Amino acid sequence: MKDCLLTESMLIKKMGAIYMTMILSAFWTATGVQFTGEISEIHTNTDPLQLGKPRLQIVEDKPFKIALMADLHYGENAWTDWGPQQDVNSTCVQECILEVERPDFVIYLGDQVTANNILAANSSKYWVQLMDPVTKRAIPHASVLGNHDDAFMEYDNSWFGPSGIPGLPADDVGYYHSTTREELTNLEQTMDTSLTQAGPKALWPSMSNYVLPIRSQKSPGSVAVLLYFLDSGGGSYPELLSAAQIAWFKTTANSMNPSDRIPELIFFHIPTVTHEKIGPKPKRRIDLPCVGSINLEAVAPQVQDGGMVEELTKRSSVKAVFSGHNHGLDWCCPHQSLWLCFARHTGYGGYGTWTRGSRILELVEEPNFGLRSWIRLETGEVAAEVNLV
């Protein structure tokens, strides 16, 4: 594993930043619970302040920065020495990125855990562990679910022999199912810094379908950017965005942003068939207009094309779509009026030996909306800088 590059002086400064962030978070919550203006007219249910949560706010003369943590895969092979060490390594990657980039918001882009390796009694423990780097800094965060987060338990035949399941008495039973998407979402919502929402019950079994506004610096109550989170399935149900989800997005977007005036960014775990069609050929050089640093595998798209990207391209306000899932890809490619982007494999769990990292998004509101992105590697290096707007 690469060194985390955390010096003693960095650690001292980090602790000061943590306390300051906690103070600011408390201030936001204490002073912003009640507010009026455009955001309440758009959709009050998307306002986290109504739940006593920190708000997402662009500050004057300062870019708003988002870090994407993708495919962390905590909890793999917990009964071996290798598994727990990967979790330690993944935490170190997060710590390094948060220390260097100091993001205003963190998005967990799916496959936070490898549920097919986790006994249900332990899933909540891993969920808390993987988000500890942001919760202890009081950084607001949100997540979408991936195909591994509630994947069915994969058994080793030897577990049914005399030795039993590693870590459990041979006669202990009852932990042979994965923690559900609903249970994981409910757990995360108990965290003071989490802005994750369960979404409409009518879209069940998908859970993480919701919208978060980033508040504007221009006037009280106005919105600078809308962030849409969608559950692309996997695990307990097919890997796809359903017709019901697409209809929900269309209705919600038309209601919240009828004039397409507010820029919109989209986040879901599994890429679409369109990603596969427009991206560079697997293991080939990434040529312009695409921008990226690794292209080491074929796109593994959703099982069917339900038309989500087609729907997104109808809205001039949609600027970019961000997905994870493919650990060996980190490119962005333009498609009609928007960009389709992969994050970067952040965790040491899951397949792949490449350098870990995080896709960073930097938003500016003045004089016009702008969106810049790059990959921050665990080594501290920067790769694949691109202007998306």
Short mmCIF file of C-alpha atoms in Angstrom, two decimals:
data_model
loop_
_atom_site.label_atom_id
_atom_site.label_comp_id
_atom_site.label_asym_id
_atom_site.label_seq_id
_atom_site.Cartn_x
_atom_site.Cartn_y
_atom_site.Cartn_z
CA MET A 1 0.00 0.00 0.00
CA LYS A 2 1.15 3.55 -0.72
CA ASP A 3 2.09 5.74 2.24
CA CYS A 4 -0.74 7.90 3.54
CA LEU A 5 1.62 10.90 3.66
CA LEU A 6 0.22 12.08 7.02
CA THR A 7 2.88 13.91 8.99
CA GLU A 8 2.66 14.90 12.65
CA SER A 9 2.03 18.52 11.72
CA MET A 10 -0.73 17.47 9.33
CA LEU A 11 -2.39 15.47 12.08
CA ILE A 12 -2.26 18.47 14.43
CA LYS A 13 -3.82 20.70 11.80
CA LYS A 14 -6.39 18.03 11.03
CA MET A 15 -7.62 17.94 14.62
CA GLY A 16 -8.05 21.70 14.61
CA ALA A 17 -10.02 21.46 11.38
CA ILE A 18 -12.24 18.78 12.86
CA TYR A 19 -13.16 20.95 15.87
CA MET A 20 -13.78 23.97 13.65
CA THR A 21 -16.00 21.92 11.33
CA MET A 22 -17.97 20.65 14.32
CA ILE A 23 -18.54 24.22 15.48
CA LEU A 24 -19.68 25.30 12.01
CA SER A 25 -21.96 22.29 11.70
CA ALA A 26 -23.58 23.14 15.04
CA PHE A 27 -23.99 26.74 13.88
CA TRP A 28 -25.71 25.67 10.65
CA THR A 29 -28.12 23.45 12.51
CA ALA A 30 -28.85 26.00 15.24
CA THR A 31 -29.40 28.96 12.95
CA GLY A 32 -30.85 27.49 9.79
CA VAL A 33 -33.71 25.24 10.79
CA GLN A 34 -36.26 27.81 9.69
CA PHE A 35 -35.83 29.57 6.40
CA THR A 36 -37.99 30.78 3.55
CA GLY A 37 -37.58 31.53 -0.11
CA GLU A 38 -37.09 29.62 -3.31
CA ILE A 39 -35.93 26.33 -1.84
CA SER A 40 -39.12 25.78 0.16
CA GLU A 41 -41.11 26.66 -2.94
CA ILE A 42 -39.18 24.07 -4.92
CA HIS A 43 -39.54 21.10 -2.61
CA THR A 44 -39.41 21.30 1.17
CA ASN A 45 -38.91 17.55 1.60
CA THR A 46 -35.45 17.76 0.06
CA ASP A 47 -34.22 20.29 2.62
CA PRO A 48 -32.06 18.49 5.21
CA LEU A 49 -32.26 21.44 7.61
CA GLN A 50 -35.86 20.50 8.28
CA LEU A 51 -34.47 17.34 9.85
CA GLY A 52 -31.90 19.21 11.93
CA LYS A 53 -29.11 18.24 9.53
CA PRO A 54 -26.24 20.37 8.21
CA ARG A 55 -26.92 22.18 4.95
CA LEU A 56 -24.92 22.22 1.74
CA GLN A 57 -24.00 25.83 1.07
CA ILE A 58 -21.78 27.60 -1.43
CA VAL A 59 -19.78 30.23 0.41
CA GLU A 60 -18.90 33.51 -1.27
CA ASP A 61 -15.64 33.43 -3.26
CA LYS A 62 -15.02 29.78 -2.40
CA PRO A 63 -15.56 26.74 -4.65
CA PHE A 64 -17.76 23.96 -3.30
CA LYS A 65 -15.88 20.68 -3.29
CA ILE A 66 -17.28 17.12 -3.34
CA ALA A 67 -15.25 13.93 -2.88
CA LEU A 68 -16.61 10.68 -4.33
CA MET A 69 -15.70 7.54 -2.38
CA ALA A 70 -16.46 4.57 -4.60
CA ASP A 71 -16.34 0.81 -4.08
CA LEU A 72 -14.80 0.72 -0.62
CA HIS A 73 -15.88 -2.90 -0.07
CA TYR A 74 -15.40 -3.05 3.69
CA GLY A 75 -15.91 -6.40 5.40
CA GLU A 76 -14.35 -8.72 2.84
CA ASN A 77 -12.99 -12.00 4.18
CA ALA A 78 -13.25 -10.89 7.79
CA TRP A 79 -12.19 -14.35 8.97
CA THR A 80 -8.71 -13.93 7.40
CA ASP A 81 -5.76 -11.64 8.11
CA TRP A 82 -6.08 -10.18 4.61
CA GLY A 83 -9.65 -8.88 4.98
CA PRO A 84 -9.34 -6.64 8.05
CA GLN A 85 -6.09 -5.21 6.69
CA GLN A 86 -7.90 -4.09 3.52
CA ASP A 87 -10.35 -2.16 5.69
CA VAL A 88 -7.45 -0.47 7.46
CA ASN A 89 -5.95 0.43 4.08
CA SER A 90 -9.27 1.78 2.80
CA THR A 91 -9.64 3.99 5.86
CA CYS A 92 -6.13 5.30 5.28
CA VAL A 93 -7.02 6.21 1.67
CA GLN A 94 -10.05 8.15 2.86
CA GLU A 95 -8.02 9.91 5.55
CA CYS A 96 -5.41 10.97 3.00
CA ILE A 97 -7.94 12.32 0.53
CA LEU A 98 -9.93 14.18 3.17
CA GLU A 99 -6.76 15.69 4.61
CA VAL A 100 -5.49 16.95 1.26
CA GLU A 101 -8.75 17.99 -0.42
CA ARG A 102 -10.82 19.19 2.59
CA PRO A 103 -14.15 18.60 0.78
CA ASP A 104 -17.39 20.30 1.77
CA PHE A 105 -19.37 17.14 1.06
CA VAL A 106 -18.63 13.44 0.58
CA ILE A 107 -20.67 11.04 -1.54
CA TYR A 108 -20.37 7.28 -1.02
CA LEU A 109 -21.09 5.95 -4.49
CA GLY A 110 -22.09 2.36 -3.71
CA ASP A 111 -20.53 -0.96 -2.69
CA GLN A 112 -19.60 0.52 0.65
CA VAL A 113 -19.44 -3.07 1.98
CA THR A 114 -19.16 -6.55 0.50
CA ALA A 115 -22.29 -8.03 2.03
CA ASN A 116 -21.73 -11.42 0.43
CA ASN A 117 -18.82 -11.79 2.86
CA ILE A 118 -20.53 -10.31 5.92
CA LEU A 119 -22.69 -12.01 8.50
CA ALA A 120 -25.76 -9.85 9.08
CA ALA A 121 -24.90 -9.17 12.70
CA ASN A 122 -21.76 -7.32 11.56
CA SER A 123 -23.01 -5.21 8.66
CA SER A 124 -23.91 -2.19 10.77
CA LYS A 125 -20.48 -2.26 12.39
CA TYR A 126 -18.78 -1.98 9.01
CA TRP A 127 -21.13 0.79 7.86
CA VAL A 128 -20.18 2.86 10.90
CA GLN A 129 -16.49 2.02 10.47
CA LEU A 130 -16.29 3.03 6.82
CA MET A 131 -17.93 6.40 7.46
CA ASP A 132 -15.86 7.20 10.52
CA PRO A 133 -13.35 9.37 8.56
CA VAL A 134 -16.15 11.80 7.63
CA THR A 135 -18.30 11.59 10.75
CA LYS A 136 -15.40 12.39 13.07
CA ARG A 137 -14.67 15.47 10.94
CA ALA A 138 -18.36 16.43 10.87
CA ILE A 139 -18.32 16.51 7.06
CA PRO A 140 -21.81 16.20 5.56
CA HIS A 141 -22.16 13.03 3.50
CA ALA A 142 -24.70 11.00 1.56
CA SER A 143 -24.74 7.67 -0.22
CA VAL A 144 -26.30 5.54 -2.90
CA LEU A 145 -26.44 1.77 -2.66
CA GLY A 146 -24.50 -0.64 -4.86
CA ASN A 147 -24.87 -4.24 -5.94
CA HIS A 148 -22.73 -5.60 -3.08
CA ASP A 149 -24.24 -3.64 -0.20
CA ASP A 150 -27.01 -6.19 0.40
CA ALA A 151 -25.71 -9.04 -1.76
CA PHE A 152 -26.65 -12.53 -0.68
CA MET A 153 -24.21 -14.32 1.58
CA GLU A 154 -21.78 -16.58 -0.29
CA TYR A 155 -21.00 -19.73 1.66
CA ASP A 156 -17.86 -21.80 1.73
CA ASN A 157 -18.82 -25.46 1.79
CA SER A 158 -16.27 -26.08 4.54
CA TRP A 159 -18.36 -23.92 6.88
CA PHE A 160 -20.91 -26.71 7.07
CA GLY A 161 -18.30 -29.14 8.37
CA PRO A 162 -17.13 -29.66 11.94
CA SER A 163 -15.25 -26.35 12.04
CA GLY A 164 -18.40 -24.28 11.41
CA ILE A 165 -18.44 -20.66 10.26
CA PRO A 166 -15.17 -18.85 11.03
CA GLY A 167 -15.60 -16.68 14.10
CA LEU A 168 -18.80 -18.36 15.26
CA PRO A 169 -19.45 -21.50 17.32
CA ALA A 170 -20.25 -24.48 15.11
CA ASP A 171 -23.81 -24.66 16.47
CA ASP A 172 -24.53 -20.92 16.10
CA VAL A 173 -27.13 -20.23 13.41
CA GLY A 174 -29.33 -17.37 12.26
CA TYR A 175 -26.86 -14.97 10.66
CA TYR A 176 -27.12 -16.35 7.14
CA HIS A 177 -28.77 -13.38 5.45
CA SER A 178 -27.58 -9.95 4.38
CA THR A 179 -28.60 -6.72 6.08
CA THR A 180 -31.31 -5.21 3.90
CA ARG A 181 -31.09 -1.98 1.92
CA GLU A 182 -33.74 -0.49 4.17
CA GLU A 183 -31.83 -1.44 7.34
CA LEU A 184 -28.60 0.06 6.00
CA THR A 185 -30.35 3.28 4.97
CA ASN A 186 -32.10 3.58 8.32
CA LEU A 187 -28.78 3.10 10.10
CA GLU A 188 -27.04 5.80 8.10
CA GLN A 189 -29.86 8.25 8.69
CA THR A 190 -29.15 8.09 12.44
CA MET A 191 -25.74 9.72 11.84
CA ASP A 192 -25.78 13.44 12.60
CA THR A 193 -23.76 14.26 9.47
CA SER A 194 -25.67 12.02 7.05
CA LEU A 195 -27.99 13.56 4.46
CA THR A 196 -28.95 10.18 2.98
CA GLN A 197 -32.66 9.65 2.42
CA ALA A 198 -34.66 6.49 1.84
CA GLY A 199 -36.71 7.96 -0.98
CA PRO A 200 -40.31 7.24 -1.99
CA LYS A 201 -41.65 3.93 -0.70
CA ALA A 202 -43.39 3.40 -4.05
CA LEU A 203 -39.97 2.79 -5.62
CA TRP A 204 -39.20 -0.13 -3.30
CA PRO A 205 -37.07 -2.30 -3.37
CA SER A 206 -34.78 0.50 -4.51
CA MET A 207 -33.99 2.79 -1.57
CA SER A 208 -31.57 5.63 -2.25
CA ASN A 209 -33.68 7.78 -4.60
CA TYR A 210 -33.68 11.39 -3.46
CA VAL A 211 -32.55 14.95 -4.20
CA LEU A 212 -30.30 17.29 -2.24
CA PRO A 213 -29.96 21.01 -2.97
CA ILE A 214 -26.75 22.99 -2.64
CA ARG A 215 -27.70 26.46 -1.47
CA SER A 216 -26.63 29.50 -3.45
CA GLN A 217 -24.49 32.36 -2.21
CA LYS A 218 -26.55 34.81 -4.26
CA SER A 219 -29.70 35.15 -2.18
CA PRO A 220 -31.28 33.47 0.86
CA GLY A 221 -33.31 30.43 -0.08
CA SER A 222 -32.08 30.12 -3.65
CA VAL A 223 -30.52 26.93 -5.00
CA ALA A 224 -27.23 26.73 -6.91
CA VAL A 225 -27.17 23.01 -7.81
CA LEU A 226 -29.45 20.00 -7.46
CA LEU A 227 -27.92 16.60 -6.72
CA TYR A 228 -30.00 13.54 -7.69
CA PHE A 229 -29.24 10.16 -6.14
CA LEU A 230 -30.60 6.94 -7.67
CA ASP A 231 -30.44 3.29 -6.64
CA SER A 232 -29.23 1.25 -9.63
CA GLY A 233 -29.95 -2.05 -7.91
CA GLY A 234 -28.05 -5.27 -7.60
CA GLY A 235 -27.87 -7.55 -4.60
CA SER A 236 -31.47 -8.18 -3.63
CA TYR A 237 -32.95 -7.01 -6.95
CA PRO A 238 -31.87 -6.65 -10.61
CA GLU A 239 -29.07 -4.29 -11.63
CA LEU A 240 -31.11 -1.59 -13.31
CA LEU A 241 -32.90 1.72 -13.07
CA SER A 242 -36.58 0.85 -13.31
CA ALA A 243 -39.27 2.55 -15.35
CA ALA A 244 -40.76 3.74 -12.06
CA GLN A 245 -37.48 5.40 -11.07
CA ILE A 246 -37.17 7.11 -14.44
CA ALA A 247 -40.75 8.37 -14.17
CA TRP A 248 -40.04 9.58 -10.63
CA PHE A 249 -36.95 11.46 -11.82
CA LYS A 250 -38.85 13.10 -14.68
CA THR A 251 -41.72 14.20 -12.45
CA THR A 252 -39.43 15.38 -9.65
CA ALA A 253 -37.08 17.28 -11.93
CA ASN A 254 -39.94 18.98 -13.79
CA SER A 255 -41.45 20.01 -10.46
CA MET A 256 -38.28 21.23 -8.79
CA ASN A 257 -36.56 22.76 -11.81
CA PRO A 258 -39.23 23.36 -14.47
CA SER A 259 -37.21 25.90 -16.45
CA ASP A 260 -33.97 23.85 -16.40
CA ARG A 261 -32.36 26.91 -14.83
CA ILE A 262 -30.62 25.11 -11.96
CA PRO A 263 -27.67 22.85 -12.88
CA GLU A 264 -28.23 19.18 -12.01
CA LEU A 265 -25.76 16.37 -11.26
CA ILE A 266 -26.72 12.68 -11.16
CA PHE A 267 -25.21 9.90 -9.02
CA PHE A 268 -25.80 6.13 -9.20
CA HIS A 269 -23.57 3.10 -8.75
CA ILE A 270 -23.86 0.90 -11.85
CA PRO A 271 -23.13 2.50 -15.25
CA THR A 272 -25.60 2.31 -18.12
CA VAL A 273 -25.47 0.65 -21.51
CA THR A 274 -24.75 4.13 -22.91
CA HIS A 275 -21.49 4.23 -20.94
CA GLU A 276 -20.49 1.05 -22.73
CA LYS A 277 -21.39 2.45 -26.15
CA ILE A 278 -19.62 5.80 -25.94
CA GLY A 279 -16.54 4.97 -23.86
CA PRO A 280 -13.08 4.03 -25.11
CA LYS A 281 -12.51 0.41 -26.08
CA PRO A 282 -11.35 -1.67 -23.10
CA LYS A 283 -7.63 -1.53 -22.37
CA ARG A 284 -7.07 1.02 -25.12
CA ARG A 285 -5.66 4.52 -24.82
CA ILE A 286 -8.11 7.16 -23.60
CA ASP A 287 -8.28 9.74 -26.39
CA LEU A 288 -9.97 13.14 -26.40
CA PRO A 289 -12.68 14.17 -25.95
CA CYS A 290 -12.67 11.53 -23.20
CA VAL A 291 -10.39 12.21 -20.22
CA GLY A 292 -9.11 9.67 -17.70
CA SER A 293 -6.09 7.83 -16.35
CA ILE A 294 -7.13 4.16 -16.31
CA ASN A 295 -9.15 2.10 -18.80
CA LEU A 296 -8.28 -1.42 -17.74
CA GLU A 297 -11.54 -3.31 -18.24
CA ALA A 298 -14.82 -3.40 -20.13
CA VAL A 299 -17.81 -1.48 -18.82
CA ALA A 300 -20.12 -3.75 -16.79
CA PRO A 301 -23.47 -2.00 -17.38
CA GLN A 302 -26.92 -2.44 -15.96
CA VAL A 303 -28.74 -5.51 -17.26
CA GLN A 304 -31.02 -3.46 -19.51
CA ASP A 305 -31.26 0.03 -20.95
CA GLY A 306 -34.40 1.52 -19.49
CA GLY A 307 -33.84 4.91 -21.08
CA MET A 308 -32.46 6.92 -18.15
CA VAL A 309 -29.62 8.54 -20.09
CA GLU A 310 -32.02 9.39 -22.92
CA GLU A 311 -34.26 11.08 -20.37
CA LEU A 312 -31.30 12.97 -18.87
CA THR A 313 -30.19 14.31 -22.26
CA LYS A 314 -33.61 15.96 -22.69
CA ARG A 315 -32.73 18.31 -19.83
CA SER A 316 -30.18 21.02 -20.59
CA SER A 317 -29.74 21.42 -16.83
CA VAL A 318 -28.18 17.95 -16.40
CA LYS A 319 -24.43 18.44 -16.65
CA ALA A 320 -22.89 15.12 -15.63
CA VAL A 321 -23.57 11.59 -14.40
CA PHE A 322 -21.21 9.84 -11.95
CA SER A 323 -20.98 6.08 -11.40
CA GLY A 324 -18.69 3.54 -9.75
CA HIS A 325 -18.89 -0.28 -10.04
CA ASN A 326 -16.03 -0.70 -12.54
CA HIS A 327 -12.89 -0.55 -10.42
CA GLY A 328 -10.55 -0.31 -13.40
CA LEU A 329 -12.13 2.74 -15.05
CA ASP A 330 -11.95 6.42 -14.15
CA TRP A 331 -12.70 8.17 -17.44
CA CYS A 332 -15.19 10.89 -18.32
CA CYS A 333 -16.68 11.03 -21.83
CA PRO A 334 -19.09 13.60 -23.28
CA HIS A 335 -22.45 12.39 -24.55
CA GLN A 336 -24.66 14.93 -26.28
CA SER A 337 -25.25 17.71 -23.72
CA LEU A 338 -23.73 15.99 -20.67
CA TRP A 339 -20.76 13.96 -19.40
CA LEU A 340 -20.74 10.34 -18.28
CA CYS A 341 -18.03 9.80 -15.67
CA PHE A 342 -16.63 7.00 -13.57
CA ALA A 343 -15.31 7.70 -10.11
CA ARG A 344 -12.09 6.04 -8.94
CA HIS A 345 -11.79 2.81 -6.97
CA THR A 346 -11.26 4.09 -3.43
CA GLY A 347 -11.24 0.94 -1.34
CA TYR A 348 -8.71 -1.85 -0.97
CA GLY A 349 -11.56 -4.32 -0.87
CA GLY A 350 -12.72 -5.63 -4.21
CA TYR A 351 -10.66 -6.55 -7.23
CA GLY A 352 -7.73 -4.61 -8.70
CA THR A 353 -4.16 -3.62 -7.82
CA TRP A 354 -4.08 -0.08 -9.20
CA THR A 355 -3.48 3.00 -7.08
CA ARG A 356 -6.59 3.94 -5.12
CA GLY A 357 -8.11 7.39 -5.13
CA SER A 358 -11.19 9.59 -5.31
CA ARG A 359 -12.86 11.66 -7.99
CA ILE A 360 -13.12 15.26 -6.83
CA LEU A 361 -15.76 17.69 -8.08
CA GLU A 362 -15.27 21.44 -7.72
CA LEU A 363 -18.29 23.67 -8.30
CA VAL A 364 -18.26 27.44 -8.73
CA GLU A 365 -21.30 29.68 -9.04
CA GLU A 366 -19.82 33.02 -10.11
CA PRO A 367 -19.61 34.57 -12.63
CA ASN A 368 -21.25 31.50 -14.24
CA PHE A 369 -21.72 27.94 -13.08
CA GLY A 370 -18.60 25.86 -13.56
CA LEU A 371 -17.71 22.25 -12.78
CA ARG A 372 -14.15 20.98 -12.72
CA SER A 373 -13.04 17.46 -11.80
CA TRP A 374 -9.87 15.49 -11.13
CA ILE A 375 -8.69 12.27 -9.54
CA ARG A 376 -6.85 12.62 -6.23
CA LEU A 377 -4.70 9.54 -5.73
CA GLU A 378 -3.69 8.06 -2.38
CA THR A 379 -0.10 9.05 -3.21
CA GLY A 380 -1.13 12.71 -3.21
CA GLU A 381 -0.83 13.00 -6.99
CA VAL A 382 -3.52 14.47 -9.23
CA ALA A 383 -4.66 12.84 -12.47
CA ALA A 384 -7.19 13.33 -15.27
CA GLU A 385 -8.17 16.95 -14.71
CA VAL A 386 -11.17 17.96 -16.82
CA ASN A 387 -13.60 20.86 -17.14
CA LEU A 388 -17.10 19.38 -17.30
CA VAL A 389 -18.90 22.72 -17.58
#
